């Protein structure tokens, strides 16, 4: 059985450690996102800095919102190798239960596991936010599952992690970066 509580604890700790390492070299991180693979086999953290954003694009550019909010264009990335290894191990142990061997499609058991992983990631991001908000009140947080979450789901997650003004901007421009 996968221990989602332990998974969440490990992700929070890794987020804190990674963020502290990044802060040693970057004083202008404005956003970070937990990045979980759709196959629930890897996780990491991605962040961007104001300086990197403005190196890529001017604020009046048509592409500004894409570069501001699209995780694929951000500067900082850290794979959580140990946590990802345990995720892959669990998937391998449950391969028969998670994949229909005839169709090679995910089963309901996998979809349930994936939903719990996403929920755990959201909980980890919420807890991380509670720990850093006093010192970084404007830091935006997100949870990204590439090529899986639609715009509405992304907005719901973003709303839980950020203030109203950040959400308005994110929602207003979401079609430009998903």
Short mmCIF file of C-alpha atoms in Angstrom, two decimals, residues 26-158:
data_model
loop_
_atom_site.label_atom_id
_atom_site.label_comp_id
_atom_site.label_asym_id
_atom_site.label_seq_id
_atom_site.Cartn_x
_atom_site.Cartn_y
_atom_site.Cartn_z
CA UNK A 26 18.18 33.76 -6.52
CA UNK A 27 16.48 36.58 -4.67
CA UNK A 28 13.66 37.11 -7.15
CA UNK A 29 11.76 33.82 -7.36
CA UNK A 30 8.15 34.76 -8.02
CA UNK A 31 6.55 31.37 -8.67
CA UNK A 32 7.16 27.70 -8.08
CA UNK A 33 5.28 24.61 -9.02
CA UNK A 34 5.34 20.99 -8.00
CA UNK A 35 5.65 19.10 -11.27
CA UNK A 36 4.23 15.59 -11.23
CA UNK A 37 4.29 13.29 -14.25
CA UNK A 38 0.93 12.01 -15.50
CA UNK A 39 2.17 8.47 -15.04
CA UNK A 40 2.69 9.20 -11.31
CA UNK A 41 6.26 8.00 -11.67
CA UNK A 42 8.22 11.19 -11.01
CA UNK A 43 8.01 14.49 -9.22
CA UNK A 44 10.10 17.61 -8.99
CA UNK A 45 9.87 21.33 -8.51
CA UNK A 46 10.09 24.09 -11.10
CA UNK A 47 10.43 27.80 -10.41
CA UNK A 48 11.02 31.04 -12.22
CA UNK A 49 12.67 34.31 -11.36
CA UNK A 50 11.75 37.81 -12.41
CA UNK A 51 15.19 38.31 -13.92
CA UNK A 52 14.91 35.19 -16.08
CA UNK A 53 11.37 36.09 -17.15
CA UNK A 54 12.47 39.54 -18.33
CA UNK A 55 15.50 38.08 -20.12
CA UNK A 56 13.08 35.99 -22.18
CA UNK A 57 10.36 38.53 -22.93
CA UNK A 58 9.27 42.13 -22.45
CA UNK A 59 6.17 42.83 -20.40
CA UNK A 60 4.38 44.31 -23.40
CA UNK A 61 5.07 41.27 -25.58
CA UNK A 62 2.22 39.06 -26.77
CA UNK A 63 4.11 36.11 -25.26
CA UNK A 64 4.56 37.61 -21.80
CA UNK A 65 1.87 35.56 -20.02
CA UNK A 66 3.08 32.36 -21.67
CA UNK A 67 6.59 32.87 -20.31
CA UNK A 68 5.32 34.04 -16.93
CA UNK A 69 3.09 31.06 -16.21
CA UNK A 70 4.17 28.15 -18.42
CA UNK A 71 6.36 25.80 -16.39
CA UNK A 72 8.09 24.60 -19.57
CA UNK A 73 9.73 28.02 -19.90
CA UNK A 74 11.00 28.48 -16.36
CA UNK A 75 14.59 28.68 -15.23
CA UNK A 76 14.91 26.41 -12.19
CA UNK A 77 14.18 22.69 -12.01
CA UNK A 78 14.97 20.05 -9.43
CA UNK A 79 13.96 16.41 -9.79
CA UNK A 80 13.08 14.72 -6.50
CA UNK A 81 15.00 11.56 -7.38
CA UNK A 82 14.51 9.57 -4.19
CA UNK A 83 10.78 10.27 -4.01
CA UNK A 84 10.42 9.55 -7.74
CA UNK A 85 12.23 6.25 -7.22
CA UNK A 86 9.71 5.18 -4.60
CA UNK A 87 6.87 6.24 -6.91
CA UNK A 88 8.30 4.12 -9.74
CA UNK A 89 8.82 1.19 -7.37
CA UNK A 90 5.20 1.25 -6.29
CA UNK A 91 4.02 1.41 -9.90
CA UNK A 92 6.21 -1.53 -10.83
CA UNK A 93 4.91 -3.58 -7.91
CA UNK A 94 1.34 -2.86 -9.02
CA UNK A 95 1.82 -2.96 -12.79
CA UNK A 96 -0.85 -5.63 -13.31
CA UNK A 97 -3.40 -3.71 -11.24
CA UNK A 98 -2.63 -0.33 -12.82
CA UNK A 99 -2.45 -1.19 -16.52
CA UNK A 100 -4.87 -3.22 -18.60
CA UNK A 101 -2.52 -5.73 -20.21
CA UNK A 102 -4.72 -6.09 -23.29
CA UNK A 103 -5.22 -2.40 -24.05
CA UNK A 104 -2.17 -0.93 -22.26
CA UNK A 105 -4.50 1.71 -20.79
CA UNK A 106 -4.61 2.84 -17.18
CA UNK A 107 -7.12 1.08 -14.94
CA UNK A 108 -9.51 2.60 -12.40
CA UNK A 109 -7.07 1.53 -9.68
CA UNK A 110 -4.34 3.60 -11.32
CA UNK A 111 -6.66 6.59 -11.79
CA UNK A 112 -7.52 6.42 -8.09
CA UNK A 113 -3.82 6.28 -7.17
CA UNK A 114 -3.06 9.19 -9.52
CA UNK A 115 -5.84 11.29 -7.97
CA UNK A 116 -4.42 10.60 -4.50
CA UNK A 117 -0.93 11.58 -5.69
CA UNK A 118 -2.28 14.88 -7.06
CA UNK A 119 -4.19 15.50 -3.83
CA UNK A 120 -1.01 14.76 -1.85
CA UNK A 121 0.93 17.20 -4.03
CA UNK A 122 -1.69 19.88 -3.41
CA UNK A 123 -1.51 19.22 0.33
CA UNK A 124 2.29 19.41 0.20
CA UNK A 125 2.15 22.72 -1.66
CA UNK A 126 -0.37 24.08 0.85
CA UNK A 127 1.86 23.09 3.77
CA UNK A 128 4.93 24.51 2.05
CA UNK A 129 3.03 27.75 1.49
CA UNK A 130 2.12 27.94 5.16
CA UNK A 131 5.83 27.72 5.98
CA UNK A 132 7.02 30.44 3.59
CA UNK A 133 4.15 32.96 3.34
CA UNK A 134 5.41 35.12 6.21
CA UNK A 135 8.75 35.69 4.46
CA UNK A 136 7.50 35.46 0.86
CA UNK A 137 3.92 36.77 0.79
CA UNK A 138 3.89 37.30 -2.99
CA UNK A 139 5.34 33.91 -3.95
CA UNK A 140 2.88 32.10 -6.19
CA UNK A 141 2.53 28.32 -5.93
CA UNK A 142 1.07 25.71 -8.22
CA UNK A 143 0.83 21.99 -8.91
CA UNK A 144 1.38 20.91 -12.49
CA UNK A 145 0.55 17.55 -14.07
CA UNK A 146 1.68 17.93 -17.66
CA UNK A 147 -0.81 17.25 -20.40
CA UNK A 148 -3.42 16.10 -17.91
CA UNK A 149 -5.03 18.98 -16.04
CA UNK A 150 -7.39 21.16 -18.03
CA UNK A 151 -7.71 24.91 -17.53
CA UNK A 152 -10.53 24.65 -15.01
CA UNK A 153 -8.65 22.12 -12.88
CA UNK A 154 -5.51 24.25 -13.02
CA UNK A 155 -7.48 27.32 -11.89
CA UNK A 156 -9.01 25.36 -8.99
CA UNK A 157 -5.57 24.29 -7.79
CA UNK A 158 -4.11 27.76 -8.24
#
